[in-house]
Coordinates of C-alpha atoms in Angstrom, one line a residue:
M119 CA 104.3 68.2 78.1
D120 CA 101.4 71.7 79.0
K121 CA 102.7 74.6 78.3
L122 CA 102.0 77.1 81.2
T123 CA 102.5 80.3 82.1
L124 CA 102.4 82.5 85.6
A125 CA 103.3 85.8 85.4
V126 CA 104.7 87.2 88.7
V127 CA 105.9 90.3 90.2
S128 CA 109.4 91.4 89.8
R129 CA 112.9 89.2 91.0
N130 CA 111.3 89.2 94.4
Y131 CA 111.2 87.1 97.4
F132 CA 107.5 86.5 97.2
N133 CA 108.0 83.8 94.0
M134 CA 109.8 81.4 95.8
P135 CA 107.4 78.5 95.9
A136 CA 107.3 79.0 92.2
W137 CA 111.0 79.2 91.9
V138 CA 111.1 76.1 94.1
G139 CA 108.5 74.2 92.6
Q140 CA 110.4 74.8 88.8
H141 CA 113.7 74.0 90.2
A142 CA 112.9 70.7 92.1
G143 CA 111.3 69.3 89.2
L144 CA 107.5 69.6 90.8
F145 CA 105.8 71.0 88.2
A146 CA 107.5 68.6 85.2
A147 CA 106.8 65.6 87.1
E148 CA 103.0 66.7 86.4
G149 CA 103.7 67.0 83.2
I150 CA 103.5 71.1 83.4
D151 CA 106.0 73.0 81.2
L152 CA 106.0 76.4 83.6
A153 CA 107.3 79.6 82.4
I154 CA 107.5 82.2 85.1
D155 CA 107.1 85.5 83.6
H156 CA 108.8 88.4 85.9
I157 CA 107.1 92.1 85.2
E158 CA 108.3 94.9 86.7
G159 CA 104.6 96.8 86.3
I160 CA 102.4 95.9 88.8
E161 CA 99.1 96.1 87.1
E162 CA 100.6 94.2 84.0
V163 CA 100.2 90.9 86.5
N164 CA 96.5 90.6 86.6
D165 CA 96.2 92.4 82.8
R166 CA 98.3 89.3 81.4
V167 CA 95.7 86.7 82.6
R168 CA 92.9 89.1 81.8
D169 CA 93.8 88.9 78.1
G170 CA 95.6 85.2 78.1
R171 CA 99.1 86.1 78.1
A172 CA 99.1 84.3 81.3
Q173 CA 97.1 81.5 82.6
L174 CA 97.7 82.2 86.2
A175 CA 99.3 85.1 88.3
Y176 CA 101.2 85.8 91.6
G177 CA 98.7 89.0 91.5
V178 CA 98.6 92.0 93.9
T179 CA 95.5 90.5 95.6
E180 CA 93.4 94.4 95.7
H181 CA 93.7 93.5 91.9
V182 CA 91.5 90.4 92.2
I183 CA 88.7 92.4 94.2
L184 CA 89.2 95.5 92.2
D185 CA 88.8 93.8 88.7
A186 CA 85.8 91.4 90.5
E187 CA 84.1 94.8 91.7
T188 CA 84.0 95.7 87.9
G189 CA 82.8 92.5 86.3
G190 CA 85.5 90.7 85.8
R191 CA 86.4 86.8 85.8
Q192 CA 89.3 86.5 88.1
V193 CA 89.5 84.4 91.4
I194 CA 91.6 83.8 93.8
I195 CA 92.8 79.9 93.8
G196 CA 95.2 79.7 96.6
G197 CA 97.5 81.8 98.7
N198 CA 101.1 83.5 98.1
V199 CA 101.8 86.4 100.5
N200 CA 99.0 85.6 103.2
R201 CA 100.5 87.9 106.3
L202 CA 102.9 91.5 106.0
P203 CA 106.5 90.9 105.7
F204 CA 107.5 94.4 105.3
S205 CA 109.3 96.5 107.2
L206 CA 108.8 100.6 106.3
I207 CA 112.5 101.6 105.5
A208 CA 113.4 105.1 106.0
R209 CA 116.9 107.0 105.3
P210 CA 119.2 107.5 108.1
G211 CA 117.9 110.2 110.2
I212 CA 114.3 110.3 110.1
E213 CA 112.9 109.4 113.3
G214 CA 109.7 107.7 114.0
I215 CA 106.5 107.5 111.4
E216 CA 106.3 111.3 112.5
G217 CA 109.3 112.4 110.8
L218 CA 107.6 111.3 107.4
R219 CA 106.0 114.6 107.4
G220 CA 106.9 116.3 104.0
K221 CA 108.9 113.4 102.5
R222 CA 108.4 111.5 99.9
I223 CA 106.9 107.5 100.3
G224 CA 107.4 105.1 97.6
V225 CA 104.5 102.6 96.7
S226 CA 104.2 99.9 94.2
S227 CA 101.5 102.1 92.7
L228 CA 98.7 104.5 93.2
R229 CA 95.4 102.2 92.6
A230 CA 96.5 99.1 94.3
G231 CA 99.1 97.6 96.4
S232 CA 101.2 98.7 98.9
S233 CA 99.6 102.7 98.7
S234 CA 96.5 101.6 101.3
L235 CA 98.8 100.3 103.3
V236 CA 101.7 103.2 103.8
M237 CA 98.0 105.7 104.1
K238 CA 96.7 103.4 107.2
M239 CA 99.7 103.5 108.8
L240 CA 100.6 106.5 108.5
A241 CA 97.1 108.0 109.4
A242 CA 97.5 106.2 112.6
H243 CA 100.3 108.6 113.3
G244 CA 98.1 112.1 112.6
L245 CA 99.8 112.1 109.1
H246 CA 97.1 112.1 105.9
Y247 CA 97.7 111.9 102.0
P248 CA 98.3 114.1 100.1
G249 CA 98.0 117.2 102.8
D250 CA 101.4 115.4 104.8
Y251 CA 103.3 113.7 102.4
E252 CA 103.9 112.9 99.2
I253 CA 103.1 109.5 97.4
I254 CA 105.8 108.6 94.8
P255 CA 104.4 105.5 92.4
C256 CA 107.4 103.1 92.0
G257 CA 106.7 99.9 91.3
P258 CA 107.9 96.6 93.3
I259 CA 110.4 96.5 96.2
L260 CA 113.2 96.2 93.7
A261 CA 112.7 99.4 92.5
R262 CA 111.7 101.0 95.8
W263 CA 114.9 100.0 96.9
E264 CA 116.8 101.1 94.2
L265 CA 115.1 104.7 94.5
L266 CA 115.6 104.8 98.6
R267 CA 119.4 103.8 97.8
S268 CA 119.7 107.0 94.9
G269 CA 117.9 109.4 97.5
G270 CA 114.6 109.2 94.9
I271 CA 112.3 108.7 97.9
D272 CA 112.9 108.9 101.7
A273 CA 110.7 105.9 102.8
G274 CA 109.0 102.7 101.6
L275 CA 107.8 99.3 102.3
Q276 CA 110.3 96.4 101.9
G277 CA 110.1 92.6 102.5
A278 CA 112.8 90.2 103.5
P279 CA 115.5 89.9 102.9
L280 CA 115.5 93.6 101.6
N281 CA 114.7 95.0 104.7
H282 CA 117.6 93.2 106.5
M283 CA 120.0 94.5 103.6
A284 CA 118.6 97.8 104.4
L285 CA 119.3 97.7 107.9
D286 CA 123.1 96.5 107.4
Q287 CA 123.4 99.5 105.2
G288 CA 122.7 102.2 107.6
F289 CA 118.5 102.6 106.8
V290 CA 116.4 102.4 109.3
S291 CA 113.1 100.5 110.1
L292 CA 109.6 102.7 111.6
A293 CA 107.7 99.8 111.7
E294 CA 107.1 95.9 111.4
P295 CA 103.6 95.0 110.0
R296 CA 103.3 91.6 110.3
Q297 CA 99.4 90.9 110.5
D298 CA 97.6 88.9 108.6
F299 CA 96.9 90.4 105.2
Q300 CA 96.5 89.0 101.5
F301 CA 99.0 90.9 99.7
T302 CA 99.8 88.1 97.1
S303 CA 97.7 85.5 95.3
L304 CA 97.3 82.8 93.2
D305 CA 94.8 84.0 90.7
V306 CA 93.5 82.5 87.5
D307 CA 90.1 83.8 85.3
A308 CA 87.3 81.5 86.2
D309 CA 86.2 81.0 82.6
W310 CA 89.9 79.6 81.7
A311 CA 90.0 77.3 84.4
A312 CA 86.7 75.6 84.4
A313 CA 88.3 74.6 80.7
H314 CA 91.3 73.6 81.0
R315 CA 90.4 71.6 84.6
N316 CA 92.8 68.5 84.3
V317 CA 95.8 71.2 83.4
L318 CA 94.9 73.2 86.7
L319 CA 95.0 70.5 89.0
R320 CA 98.3 69.1 87.9
F321 CA 99.9 72.6 88.0
L322 CA 98.3 72.8 91.7
R323 CA 99.4 69.3 92.9
G324 CA 103.0 70.7 91.8
F325 CA 101.9 74.2 93.9
L326 CA 101.0 72.1 96.9
R327 CA 104.0 70.2 97.0
A328 CA 106.5 73.2 96.3
H329 CA 105.2 74.8 99.3
E330 CA 105.7 71.9 101.3
H331 CA 109.5 71.5 100.1
F332 CA 110.1 75.3 100.5
F333 CA 109.2 74.8 104.5
A334 CA 111.1 71.5 105.0
D335 CA 114.3 72.3 102.8
R336 CA 116.3 75.5 103.8
D337 CA 119.2 74.1 101.5
L338 CA 117.0 73.7 98.5
A339 CA 115.1 77.3 99.5
R340 CA 118.8 79.0 100.0
D341 CA 120.0 78.2 96.5
V342 CA 116.8 78.8 94.9
A343 CA 116.8 82.2 96.3
V344 CA 120.5 82.6 95.2
A345 CA 119.8 81.9 91.8
E346 CA 116.9 83.5 91.0
S347 CA 118.0 86.7 92.5
G348 CA 121.2 87.1 93.4
I349 CA 120.7 87.7 96.7
E350 CA 123.6 86.2 99.5
P351 CA 123.3 83.0 100.9
R352 CA 123.5 84.7 104.4
Y353 CA 120.4 86.6 103.3
A354 CA 118.4 83.9 101.8
D355 CA 118.8 82.1 105.1
R356 CA 117.6 84.9 107.0
A357 CA 114.2 85.6 105.0
W358 CA 113.5 81.8 104.8
E359 CA 113.8 81.9 108.3
E360 CA 111.4 85.1 108.6
Y361 CA 108.9 83.6 106.0
T362 CA 108.9 80.0 108.2
R363 CA 108.8 81.4 111.5
A364 CA 105.8 83.6 110.7
E365 CA 104.0 81.8 108.2
I366 CA 104.4 84.1 106.0
F367 CA 103.8 82.0 103.0
P368 CA 100.8 79.1 103.6
R369 CA 102.4 76.0 104.2
D370 CA 99.4 74.4 102.8
G371 CA 98.9 77.0 100.0
E372 CA 95.9 78.4 100.7
A373 CA 94.5 81.8 100.7
S374 CA 94.0 83.3 104.2
A375 CA 90.2 84.2 104.6
A376 CA 91.3 87.1 107.6
G377 CA 94.0 88.0 105.4
V378 CA 91.6 88.7 102.7
Q379 CA 89.4 90.6 105.3
N380 CA 91.8 92.5 106.1
L381 CA 92.9 94.0 102.6
I382 CA 89.3 94.8 101.9
E383 CA 88.9 96.6 105.3
T384 CA 91.7 98.2 104.5
S385 CA 91.1 99.4 101.0
A386 CA 88.0 100.3 101.7
L387 CA 89.2 103.0 104.2
I388 CA 91.1 104.2 101.3
R389 CA 89.4 103.5 97.6
D390 CA 85.5 104.5 97.1
L391 CA 83.8 101.5 95.8
P392 CA 80.5 103.0 96.1
S393 CA 78.7 99.7 93.9
R394 CA 81.2 97.2 95.8
A395 CA 78.8 94.1 95.6
R396 CA 80.8 91.9 97.8
T397 CA 82.0 92.4 101.2
R398 CA 83.0 88.8 102.6
A399 CA 86.6 87.5 101.6
E400 CA 85.1 84.2 100.7
D401 CA 83.2 86.1 97.8
Y402 CA 86.4 86.2 96.1
I403 CA 88.2 83.0 97.0
D404 CA 87.7 79.5 95.3
R405 CA 89.3 77.1 97.4
S406 CA 87.5 73.8 95.7
W407 CA 90.4 73.7 93.2
L408 CA 93.3 73.2 95.7
A409 CA 90.8 71.0 97.8
A410 CA 90.4 68.8 94.6
A411 CA 94.0 68.9 93.9
R412 CA 95.0 67.7 97.4
A413 CA 92.6 64.6 97.2
S414 CA 94.3 63.8 94.4
L415 CA 98.0 63.3 95.4

């Protein structure tokens, strides 16, 4: 068995394809002993690929783009969250996005992730950072959920199933963005990939089968979600229904060119990258790996 480490952000539903592949023995069937490292600091996920502590990552895609623009070697080789799965959840009593004026908005990080989305969404309603609201970097959605419940923030993006749980507990949804947007992706260091072609292709065969299993087997998805995240089965089913109906995960495992392009354009509105060398989504995606893995199934 070849050991591989996949770094992921926290224990949230974004990890379901990898969890399904692990629980169903799809990676083991390819001779891969896969360890999944659940990390709370979103910057650290892609840092671990950079320094070799992890060989692969379900990373925030904006980090891959920022890495590439500073001479890094990380590349997107597959999809993960290809379409926004979020609700903008706020405390009871806040009415509309305009009601966030002067409030504290929780984001994953100021450098990347949900901050670009929040700034763009609020700007469309006449609220601009930093004058009209405060941004609180608080980590991934589980951390935001805890701060929302404790009163540490007034609003923040929450993905399924936490958005459903929040609504059932009396919180309110101010927006439901569902457009193509490559929020997270399967990332690898290009040099490591070239030097470990055989093991990477075997991992990717398991990865492709895991996506098919997720879409085809709701019962398996429910059991895995409950075991890995501790959510109630009813919320696991609601999350599965949302993710499959909207194809938030890609059934074919591919990254979304439209999603990456939307990310680039949203990021460009917020982050000044005067030396940006690439502007096309496909400049950051290497589809040859999944193509080779699919051809060898």
